[in-house]
Short mmCIF file of C-alpha atoms and ligand atoms in Angstrom, two decimals:
data_model
loop_
_atom_site.label_atom_id
_atom_site.label_comp_id
_atom_site.label_asym_id
_atom_site.label_seq_id
_atom_site.Cartn_x
_atom_site.Cartn_y
_atom_site.Cartn_z
CA MET A 494 10.04 -11.17 -16.86
CA SER A 495 12.43 -10.01 -19.50
CA GLY A 496 11.76 -7.94 -22.57
CA PHE A 497 9.49 -4.97 -23.08
CA GLN A 498 6.70 -4.29 -20.54
CA ARG A 499 3.50 -2.33 -21.15
CA ILE A 500 2.27 -1.06 -17.81
CA ALA A 501 -1.08 0.00 -16.37
CA VAL A 502 -0.55 2.43 -13.50
CA LEU A 503 -3.76 2.39 -11.43
CA GLY A 504 -3.85 5.42 -9.14
CA SER A 505 -1.36 7.30 -11.30
CA THR A 506 -2.02 10.75 -9.82
CA GLY A 507 -1.06 9.62 -6.31
CA SER A 508 2.30 9.59 -4.64
CA ILE A 509 3.17 6.01 -5.71
CA GLY A 510 1.69 6.61 -9.17
CA GLU A 511 3.90 9.64 -9.74
CA SER A 512 7.02 7.82 -8.54
CA THR A 513 6.16 4.94 -10.87
CA LEU A 514 5.87 7.24 -13.88
CA ASP A 515 9.20 8.79 -12.94
CA VAL A 516 10.92 5.37 -13.00
CA ILE A 517 9.17 4.26 -16.22
CA ALA A 518 10.28 7.45 -18.01
CA ARG A 519 13.93 6.58 -17.23
CA HIS A 520 13.70 3.33 -19.25
CA PRO A 521 11.99 3.96 -22.60
CA ASP A 522 13.91 1.02 -24.07
CA ARG A 523 12.11 -1.51 -21.85
CA LEU A 524 9.11 0.13 -20.14
CA ALA A 525 6.05 1.90 -21.58
CA VAL A 526 2.82 3.20 -20.08
CA TYR A 527 -0.23 1.43 -21.46
CA ALA A 528 -2.95 2.81 -19.17
CA LEU A 529 -3.41 5.32 -16.35
CA SER A 530 -6.25 5.80 -13.87
CA ALA A 531 -7.29 8.47 -11.38
CA HIS A 532 -10.28 9.23 -9.22
CA SER A 533 -10.01 13.03 -9.18
CA ARG A 534 -7.47 15.58 -10.48
CA MET A 535 -8.34 15.12 -14.16
CA GLU A 536 -5.98 17.93 -15.22
CA LYS A 537 -3.11 16.04 -13.69
CA LEU A 538 -4.26 12.81 -15.35
CA ALA A 539 -4.41 14.56 -18.74
CA GLN A 540 -0.93 15.95 -18.26
CA GLN A 541 0.42 12.49 -17.28
CA ALA A 542 -1.32 10.77 -20.20
CA ARG A 543 0.12 13.27 -22.63
CA ALA A 544 3.66 13.07 -21.23
CA SER A 545 3.70 9.26 -21.07
CA GLY A 546 1.83 8.53 -24.33
CA ALA A 547 -0.75 6.38 -22.48
CA ARG A 548 -3.15 4.63 -24.86
CA VAL A 549 -5.94 4.29 -22.26
CA VAL A 550 -7.12 6.33 -19.28
CA VAL A 551 -9.73 5.21 -16.76
CA VAL A 552 -11.88 7.77 -14.93
CA PRO A 553 -14.64 7.22 -12.34
CA ASP A 554 -17.72 8.74 -14.02
CA ASP A 555 -19.06 10.88 -16.88
CA ALA A 556 -18.43 14.16 -15.06
CA ALA A 557 -14.76 13.18 -14.70
CA ARG A 558 -14.67 12.22 -18.38
CA GLN A 559 -15.92 15.70 -19.31
CA ARG A 560 -13.26 17.30 -17.12
CA PHE A 561 -10.62 15.09 -18.73
CA PHE A 562 -11.72 16.21 -22.23
CA GLN A 563 -11.65 19.85 -21.14
CA ALA A 564 -8.12 19.43 -19.81
CA TRP A 565 -6.89 17.70 -22.99
CA PRO A 566 -4.90 19.94 -25.35
CA ASP A 567 -6.38 20.52 -28.83
CA ARG A 568 -4.79 18.79 -31.80
CA THR A 569 -3.27 15.99 -29.71
CA PRO A 570 -4.77 12.53 -30.40
CA LEU A 571 -6.90 11.52 -27.43
CA PRO A 572 -6.27 8.28 -25.55
CA GLU A 573 -9.21 5.91 -25.19
CA VAL A 574 -11.20 7.05 -22.14
CA ARG A 575 -12.87 4.26 -20.14
CA VAL A 576 -15.36 5.00 -17.38
CA GLY A 577 -16.22 3.36 -14.06
CA ALA A 578 -15.06 0.73 -11.60
CA SER A 579 -15.67 -2.19 -13.96
CA ALA A 580 -13.51 -0.48 -16.62
CA LEU A 581 -10.76 -0.31 -13.98
CA ALA A 582 -10.90 -4.08 -13.42
CA ASP A 583 -11.13 -4.73 -17.18
CA THR A 584 -8.08 -2.57 -17.81
CA ALA A 585 -6.13 -4.42 -15.11
CA ALA A 586 -6.89 -7.64 -17.03
CA ASP A 587 -6.42 -6.13 -20.52
CA PRO A 588 -4.44 -8.46 -22.82
CA ASP A 589 -2.54 -5.42 -24.13
CA CYS A 590 -0.82 -4.86 -20.79
CA ASP A 591 1.82 -7.01 -19.10
CA THR A 592 2.26 -5.33 -15.73
CA VAL A 593 -0.14 -3.63 -13.34
CA MET A 594 0.93 -1.18 -10.68
CA ALA A 595 -1.84 -1.40 -8.05
CA ALA A 596 -1.47 2.03 -6.43
CA ILE A 597 -5.07 2.98 -5.64
CA VAL A 598 -5.51 3.84 -1.97
CA GLY A 599 -7.87 1.80 0.20
CA ALA A 600 -10.10 -1.23 -0.35
CA ALA A 601 -11.39 0.55 -3.48
CA GLY A 602 -8.29 -0.88 -5.16
CA LEU A 603 -9.17 -4.50 -4.37
CA PRO A 604 -11.29 -5.46 -7.42
CA SER A 605 -8.73 -4.18 -9.94
CA ALA A 606 -5.76 -5.71 -8.09
CA LEU A 607 -7.60 -9.04 -7.97
CA ALA A 608 -8.50 -8.77 -11.66
CA ALA A 609 -4.81 -8.27 -12.49
CA ALA A 610 -3.86 -11.36 -10.46
CA ARG A 611 -6.62 -13.43 -12.11
CA ALA A 612 -5.37 -12.35 -15.52
CA GLY A 613 -1.89 -13.67 -14.62
CA LYS A 614 -0.17 -10.29 -14.82
CA ARG A 615 2.97 -9.11 -13.14
CA VAL A 616 1.33 -7.29 -10.21
CA LEU A 617 3.28 -4.59 -8.40
CA LEU A 618 1.28 -4.33 -5.19
CA ALA A 619 1.39 -1.01 -3.34
CA ASN A 620 -2.28 -1.21 -2.31
CA LYS A 621 -1.84 -2.99 1.04
CA GLU A 622 -5.53 -2.60 1.94
CA ALA A 623 -6.37 -5.14 -0.82
CA LEU A 624 -4.33 -7.81 0.96
CA VAL A 625 -5.63 -6.88 4.40
CA ALA A 626 -9.22 -7.20 3.24
CA ALA A 627 -8.84 -10.24 0.98
CA GLY A 628 -5.48 -11.89 1.65
CA SER A 629 -6.45 -15.50 1.08
CA LEU A 630 -8.53 -14.72 -2.02
CA PHE A 631 -5.80 -12.57 -3.52
CA MET A 632 -2.94 -15.00 -2.85
CA ALA A 633 -5.00 -17.91 -4.21
CA ALA A 634 -5.65 -15.89 -7.39
CA VAL A 635 -1.89 -15.27 -7.78
CA ARG A 636 -1.17 -18.99 -7.41
CA ASP A 637 -4.05 -20.28 -9.51
CA HIS A 638 -3.46 -17.93 -12.43
CA GLY A 639 0.34 -17.88 -12.49
CA ALA A 640 0.57 -14.16 -11.71
CA GLU A 641 3.87 -12.69 -10.59
CA LEU A 642 3.46 -10.75 -7.34
CA LEU A 643 6.05 -8.16 -6.36
CA PRO A 644 5.52 -6.27 -3.10
CA ILE A 645 6.07 -2.53 -3.42
CA ASP A 646 5.45 -1.47 0.18
CA SER A 647 9.04 -0.67 1.20
CA GLU A 648 9.10 -3.08 4.17
CA HIS A 649 7.74 -6.00 2.18
CA ASN A 650 9.94 -5.21 -0.76
CA ALA A 651 12.91 -5.24 1.63
CA ILE A 652 11.84 -8.62 3.05
CA PHE A 653 11.29 -9.99 -0.45
CA GLN A 654 14.82 -8.91 -1.34
CA CYS A 655 16.22 -10.63 1.79
CA LEU A 656 14.35 -13.92 1.31
CA PRO A 657 15.74 -16.77 -0.73
CA HIS A 658 13.85 -17.01 -4.00
CA GLY A 659 14.48 -18.27 -7.46
CA ASP A 660 14.02 -16.17 -10.51
CA ARG A 661 10.27 -15.76 -10.16
CA ALA A 662 7.99 -14.17 -7.61
CA ALA A 663 5.75 -16.84 -6.09
CA ALA A 664 2.86 -16.79 -3.63
CA PRO A 665 4.14 -19.12 -0.90
CA THR A 666 1.91 -21.37 1.18
CA ARG A 667 4.43 -21.82 3.98
CA PRO A 668 7.28 -19.70 5.42
CA ALA A 669 10.55 -19.85 3.48
CA ALA A 670 12.89 -22.58 4.74
CA GLY A 671 15.31 -21.49 7.44
CA VAL A 672 13.53 -18.25 8.26
CA ARG A 673 12.81 -17.63 11.95
CA ARG A 674 11.20 -14.18 11.97
CA LEU A 675 10.36 -11.18 9.82
CA ILE A 676 11.26 -7.84 11.40
CA LEU A 677 9.30 -4.89 10.04
CA THR A 678 10.78 -1.49 10.75
CA ALA A 679 8.63 1.57 11.43
CA SER A 680 9.65 5.21 11.65
CA GLY A 681 7.23 5.88 14.51
CA GLY A 682 5.82 8.83 12.53
CA PRO A 683 5.67 12.47 13.61
CA PHE A 684 4.36 11.75 17.16
CA ARG A 685 6.85 9.04 18.15
CA ASP A 686 8.00 10.90 21.27
CA ARG A 687 4.83 12.86 22.05
CA ASP A 688 2.95 12.31 25.29
CA PRO A 689 -0.33 10.60 24.19
CA ALA A 690 -2.19 13.06 26.44
CA GLU A 691 -1.07 15.88 24.12
CA LEU A 692 -2.48 14.36 20.95
CA HIS A 693 -6.12 15.43 21.23
CA GLY A 694 -5.92 18.63 19.16
CA ILE A 695 -3.65 17.26 16.42
CA THR A 696 -4.62 18.66 13.00
CA PRO A 697 -4.54 16.83 9.64
CA ALA A 698 -1.61 19.00 8.55
CA GLN A 699 0.40 17.95 11.63
CA ALA A 700 -0.47 14.28 11.18
CA CYS A 701 0.48 14.37 7.48
CA ALA A 702 3.90 15.94 8.13
CA HIS A 703 5.89 12.71 8.07
CA PRO A 704 9.51 13.13 9.15
CA ASN A 705 11.05 10.84 6.47
CA TRP A 706 8.62 9.87 3.69
CA SER A 707 6.50 11.95 1.32
CA MET A 708 3.21 10.05 0.84
CA GLY A 709 -0.54 10.38 0.24
CA ARG A 710 -2.64 11.79 3.08
CA LYS A 711 -4.34 8.57 4.17
CA ILE A 712 -1.13 6.57 4.57
CA SER A 713 0.52 9.57 6.26
CA VAL A 714 -2.16 9.54 8.98
CA ASP A 715 -1.82 5.74 9.18
CA SER A 716 1.90 6.20 9.77
CA ALA A 717 1.26 8.67 12.59
CA THR A 718 -1.15 6.27 14.36
CA MET A 719 0.93 3.23 13.35
CA ALA A 720 -2.24 1.71 11.87
CA ASN A 721 -0.02 1.55 8.78
CA LYS A 722 2.38 -0.84 10.51
CA GLY A 723 -0.60 -2.87 11.70
CA LEU A 724 -1.86 -3.19 8.11
CA GLU A 725 1.68 -4.12 7.10
CA VAL A 726 1.86 -6.93 9.69
CA ILE A 727 -1.28 -8.42 8.11
CA GLU A 728 0.17 -7.79 4.65
CA ALA A 729 3.39 -9.63 5.62
CA HIS A 730 1.36 -12.52 7.00
CA TRP A 731 -0.27 -13.07 3.61
CA LEU A 732 2.66 -12.26 1.32
CA PHE A 733 5.14 -14.52 3.11
CA ALA A 734 2.77 -17.09 4.70
CA MET A 735 4.18 -16.11 8.07
CA PRO A 736 2.30 -16.69 11.34
CA ARG A 737 1.60 -13.66 13.53
CA GLU A 738 4.00 -14.76 16.31
CA ARG A 739 6.93 -14.67 13.88
CA ILE A 740 6.36 -11.09 12.73
CA GLU A 741 8.03 -8.43 14.85
CA VAL A 742 7.84 -4.64 14.62
CA LEU A 743 10.77 -2.40 15.56
CA ILE A 744 10.76 1.39 15.62
CA HIS A 745 13.68 2.71 13.62
CA PRO A 746 13.37 6.50 13.40
CA GLN A 747 15.87 7.01 10.56
CA SER A 748 13.95 4.84 8.00
CA VAL A 749 17.23 3.59 6.49
CA VAL A 750 16.82 -0.13 7.26
CA HIS A 751 13.58 -0.92 5.43
CA SER A 752 13.04 -4.31 7.12
CA MET A 753 14.89 -7.53 8.00
CA VAL A 754 14.71 -11.31 7.80
CA GLU A 755 16.09 -13.37 10.68
CA TYR A 756 17.27 -16.90 9.87
CA GLU A 757 17.52 -19.99 12.08
CA ASP A 758 21.32 -19.78 12.13
CA GLY A 759 21.22 -16.31 13.70
CA SER A 760 21.88 -14.39 10.48
CA VAL A 761 19.81 -11.26 10.00
CA LEU A 762 19.59 -9.87 6.46
CA ALA A 763 18.46 -6.29 5.97
CA GLN A 764 17.81 -4.06 2.98
CA LEU A 765 18.93 -0.46 3.36
CA GLY A 766 18.44 2.62 1.26
CA GLN A 767 17.15 6.16 1.12
CA PRO A 768 13.49 6.55 2.07
CA ASP A 769 12.34 6.94 -1.55
CA MET A 770 9.67 4.66 -3.03
CA ARG A 771 11.35 4.71 -6.44
CA THR A 772 13.75 2.02 -5.13
CA PRO A 773 11.09 -0.67 -4.47
CA ILE A 774 9.18 0.43 -7.58
CA ALA A 775 12.28 0.04 -9.78
CA TYR A 776 12.93 -3.33 -8.15
CA GLY A 777 9.41 -4.50 -9.04
CA LEU A 778 9.64 -3.18 -12.60
CA GLY A 779 13.07 -4.65 -13.26
CA PHE A 780 12.86 -7.94 -11.34
CA PRO A 781 14.98 -10.04 -11.45
CA GLU A 782 17.28 -7.39 -12.88
CA ARG A 783 18.11 -4.05 -11.25
CA LEU A 784 17.13 -0.76 -12.85
CA ALA A 785 18.33 2.78 -12.19
CA SER A 786 15.66 4.54 -10.14
CA GLY A 787 16.96 8.08 -9.76
CA VAL A 788 17.44 7.52 -6.01
CA GLY A 789 20.67 8.94 -4.61
CA LEU A 790 23.35 6.98 -2.77
CA LEU A 791 22.97 6.08 0.89
CA ASP A 792 25.65 7.90 2.88
CA LEU A 793 25.91 5.84 6.06
CA ALA A 794 28.79 7.91 7.38
CA ARG A 795 26.49 10.93 7.34
CA TRP A 796 23.90 9.04 9.41
CA GLY A 797 26.60 7.86 11.81
CA ARG A 798 24.17 5.80 13.88
CA LEU A 799 20.96 3.86 13.42
CA ASP A 800 18.52 3.40 16.32
CA PHE A 801 15.98 0.67 17.08
CA GLU A 802 13.40 0.26 19.87
CA LYS A 803 10.30 -1.78 20.60
CA PRO A 804 7.01 0.06 19.97
CA ASP A 805 4.86 0.96 22.98
CA LEU A 806 1.38 -0.43 22.24
CA ARG A 807 -0.23 1.96 24.76
CA ARG A 808 1.11 4.86 22.73
CA PHE A 809 0.11 3.21 19.43
CA PRO A 810 -3.11 1.28 20.11
CA CYS A 811 -3.85 0.85 16.37
CA LEU A 812 -0.85 -1.48 16.09
CA GLY A 813 -2.12 -3.75 18.86
CA LEU A 814 -5.60 -3.77 17.30
CA ALA A 815 -4.13 -5.03 14.02
CA PHE A 816 -2.37 -7.92 15.79
CA ASP A 817 -5.72 -8.73 17.47
CA ALA A 818 -7.55 -8.65 14.13
CA LEU A 819 -4.99 -10.95 12.52
CA SER A 820 -5.53 -13.50 15.33
CA ALA A 821 -9.32 -13.15 15.03
CA GLY A 822 -9.38 -13.88 11.28
CA GLN A 823 -10.17 -12.46 7.86
CA GLY A 824 -13.53 -10.90 8.81
CA ALA A 825 -11.89 -8.95 11.64
CA CYS A 826 -9.16 -7.74 9.27
CA ILE A 827 -11.84 -6.45 6.88
CA ALA A 828 -13.54 -4.65 9.80
CA LEU A 829 -10.24 -3.18 11.01
CA ASN A 830 -9.36 -1.83 7.58
CA ALA A 831 -12.85 -0.48 6.86
CA ALA A 832 -13.09 1.26 10.24
CA ASN A 833 -9.65 2.76 9.81
CA GLU A 834 -10.53 4.13 6.35
CA ILE A 835 -13.75 5.68 7.69
CA ALA A 836 -12.04 7.14 10.78
CA VAL A 837 -9.06 8.56 8.87
CA ASP A 838 -11.32 10.12 6.25
CA ALA A 839 -13.42 11.72 9.01
CA PHE A 840 -10.26 13.00 10.72
CA LEU A 841 -8.92 14.44 7.43
CA HIS A 842 -12.27 16.26 6.99
CA ASP A 843 -12.26 17.63 10.56
CA ARG A 844 -15.13 15.42 11.65
CA LEU A 845 -13.23 13.27 14.12
CA PRO A 846 -10.50 14.07 16.64
CA TYR A 847 -7.20 12.31 16.02
CA THR A 848 -7.40 10.39 19.29
CA ARG A 849 -10.79 8.87 18.36
CA ILE A 850 -9.30 6.95 15.39
CA PRO A 851 -8.27 3.90 17.49
CA GLN A 852 -11.60 4.03 19.34
CA VAL A 853 -13.61 3.78 16.11
CA ILE A 854 -11.48 0.78 15.08
CA ALA A 855 -11.83 -0.90 18.49
CA GLU A 856 -15.62 -0.36 18.52
CA THR A 857 -15.95 -1.78 15.03
CA LEU A 858 -13.86 -4.84 15.94
CA GLU A 859 -16.10 -5.41 18.98
CA TRP A 860 -19.19 -5.14 16.79
CA HIS A 861 -17.65 -7.59 14.36
CA ALA A 862 -16.80 -10.09 17.12
CA GLY A 863 -20.50 -10.25 18.00
CA ARG A 864 -21.60 -11.03 14.45
CA PRO A 865 -22.11 -14.55 13.10
CA SER A 866 -19.10 -15.60 11.06
CA VAL A 867 -19.54 -15.65 7.29
CA THR A 868 -17.61 -17.40 4.53
CA LEU A 869 -15.36 -15.08 2.54
CA ASN A 870 -14.62 -17.19 -0.51
CA HIS A 871 -15.68 -14.67 -3.16
CA LEU A 872 -14.98 -11.04 -3.88
CA ASP A 873 -18.66 -10.22 -3.33
CA ASP A 874 -18.51 -11.74 0.19
CA VAL A 875 -15.53 -9.52 1.03
CA LEU A 876 -17.17 -6.41 -0.43
CA ALA A 877 -20.40 -7.08 1.52
CA GLU A 878 -18.48 -7.51 4.78
CA ASP A 879 -16.47 -4.38 4.03
CA ALA A 880 -19.66 -2.37 3.36
CA ALA A 881 -21.28 -3.58 6.60
CA ALA A 882 -18.19 -2.63 8.63
CA ARG A 883 -18.03 0.78 6.96
CA ALA A 884 -21.68 1.43 7.80
CA HIS A 885 -21.09 0.48 11.41
CA ALA A 886 -17.92 2.57 11.72
CA ALA A 887 -19.61 5.58 10.09
CA GLY A 888 -22.29 5.33 12.76
CA SER A 889 -19.71 5.85 15.48
CA VAL A 890 -18.26 8.96 13.80
CA PRO A 891 -20.05 12.14 14.90
CA ALA A 892 -21.60 14.30 12.17
CA VAL A 893 -19.53 17.24 13.40
CA ALA A 894 -16.21 17.34 15.24
CA SER A 895 -16.46 16.97 19.00
P1 NAD B 1210 -2.49 8.84 -2.84
O1 NAD B 1210 -3.64 9.28 -2.02
O2 NAD B 1210 -1.35 9.77 -3.07
O3 NAD B 1210 -3.03 8.36 -4.29
C1 NAD B 1210 -4.12 7.50 -4.40
C2 NAD B 1210 -4.48 7.25 -5.86
O4 NAD B 1210 -5.67 6.43 -5.88
C3 NAD B 1210 -4.83 8.52 -6.65
O5 NAD B 1210 -4.41 8.39 -7.98
C4 NAD B 1210 -6.37 8.57 -6.59
O6 NAD B 1210 -6.95 9.25 -7.69
C5 NAD B 1210 -6.72 7.08 -6.61
N1 NAD B 1210 -7.99 6.79 -5.92
C6 NAD B 1210 -8.38 7.25 -4.71
N2 NAD B 1210 -9.60 6.77 -4.39
C7 NAD B 1210 -9.98 5.98 -5.43
C8 NAD B 1210 -11.16 5.22 -5.71
N3 NAD B 1210 -12.18 5.16 -4.84
N4 NAD B 1210 -11.21 4.54 -6.88
C9 NAD B 1210 -10.20 4.58 -7.77
N5 NAD B 1210 -9.06 5.31 -7.56
C10 NAD B 1210 -8.95 5.99 -6.41
O7 NAD B 1210 -1.97 7.47 -2.18
P2 NAD B 1210 -0.47 6.87 -2.18
O8 NAD B 1210 0.30 7.42 -1.04
O9 NAD B 1210 0.11 6.91 -3.55
O10 NAD B 1210 -0.79 5.35 -1.77
C11 NAD B 1210 -1.36 4.42 -2.69
C12 NAD B 1210 -1.32 3.04 -2.08
O11 NAD B 1210 0.03 2.65 -1.90
C13 NAD B 1210 -1.98 2.95 -0.69
O12 NAD B 1210 -2.59 1.70 -0.54
C14 NAD B 1210 -0.79 3.06 0.25
O13 NAD B 1210 -1.02 2.42 1.49
C15 NAD B 1210 0.29 2.34 -0.54
N6 NAD B 1210 1.65 2.75 -0.20
C16 NAD B 1210 2.03 4.04 -0.38
C17 NAD B 1210 3.32 4.43 -0.03
C18 NAD B 1210 3.80 5.85 -0.25
O14 NAD B 1210 4.96 6.14 -0.03
N7 NAD B 1210 2.97 6.78 -0.70
C19 NAD B 1210 4.23 3.50 0.48
C20 NAD B 1210 3.79 2.19 0.65
C21 NAD B 1210 2.51 1.81 0.30
MG1 MG B 1211 5.39 0.67 4.24
#
C-alpha cells in the first residue's frame, strides 16, 4: 500500500497500542489515526484521542462513555463516541479507514479482526488469540476479501521478513517454496532457569517481570509459562500454512534474533533487532517500504554472544500442550486458548496458583477431547465453542486461592 493511510488502532491503551501511536506520530505525512478503542482506562483513551486527533473512539458501554466525556477537556471538539462490541467490528470495517491494528488482547479481539479482514483492509495482526481460535476462518476471510495481512508478533514478523514474497502480503495455502522449517525463538521468560519445584508461590508481579520485553500483563504471564510460544506455534501454522512438524522452537535468552527461516539448501535467514515492538509495527505500517520507528541501533559487539537451546517441555508444559492442541484440531486450539485466558486471569487476580495454569489447560483439553466434534465454519460456531470451554475451565478454577 502506498499513499496516505488512515488507521484504526483497536486496543490503543495497551502496550502494542501505545507503541503503534508512537510510530504513527513520527510520520504525519503518511499516517493518521482514524479511530481508537479501549476497554478501560478512559482517561488514557481521552488523552490519546486528543493527542492524535482521532475522529472516532470506541468504548465498551455507557458507563465508559460517561467516563470518557468526563475526561474530555472542555472547548475541544469531541470525537464521535461509539459504544459496544458491534461498534468495534463496524469501526474495523469502516470505509473511512484503510488500516486496522488489531491489538486487543484475547479472543475478545476476534470479531473485530475478522471484520477488518472481511472488509479487505490492511490488517496489522498483533492479536494472536484471534488466529489460534479461528485460524482457518480468518485466513479464508483474508483470501476471499483481498485483505492484506501483516503479522506484528515479533517472531512472525521476523519470519515474514525472511520469507520470499512479492510486493503484497498474501494468505498462503501451502508453505513457501524451498522452505524446510520455521524456527521460532523464545526468551524463556523470567523463570527459564528456575527449578519447577520452586514455582508454586510465584506472584503476578514476579511473572510479569519479563527480562527483555515490556508487554501487557496477560502476554507477560504467557511468556513466563511459554503458553505464549505455544500460541505462536499455532499462529505460525496458520499464517504460513506450515505443518506442525516443520515448526521448531528454540530458547534464545537475549531476544535479539526474533525468528528464522530454514531453506532446503541449508540457508537459514534470521531477522535481528532490539526487543522493541515498534520495529515490527513500523514494518507493518510501511510495508513494502521501511519507516523510521524510533528504535535504536543493535550493537552486536556489546552483546558479544548469542545463545540458543532446546526448550524442556517438562519445565514448560504449556508449550507441549499447544503442540498437542494443534495436532488435535481447531476445536482443541479454541479450548487451549480459552482455558489459558481463564487460568491467567485467575492467577493475575490471586485466585489460582501459578503452577495450576498448565493443569487447567490440560483438564480443559481432556474435556474437549471427550466432546462430539462440531463444525467451526462460522464466527458464531467459534464463539460458542470458546464460551463452552471458558465455562468448563472456570469450573476448574477455585473460587479462592488454594
Ligand atoms: P494490553 O493488555 O497491554 O492491552 C490490551 C488492549 O486491549 C487494551 O487497550 C485494552 O483496553 C483492550 N481490551 C482488553 N480487553 C478487551 C475486551 N474484552 N474488549 C475490547 N478491548 C479490550 O495487551 P498488549 O500487550 O498490548 O497485547 C495486545 C495483543 O498483542 C495480545 O493479543 C498480545 O498477545 C499481542 N502481542 C503483544 C506483544 C507485546 O509486546 N505487548 C507482542 C506480541 C503480540
Ligand atoms: Mg511474540
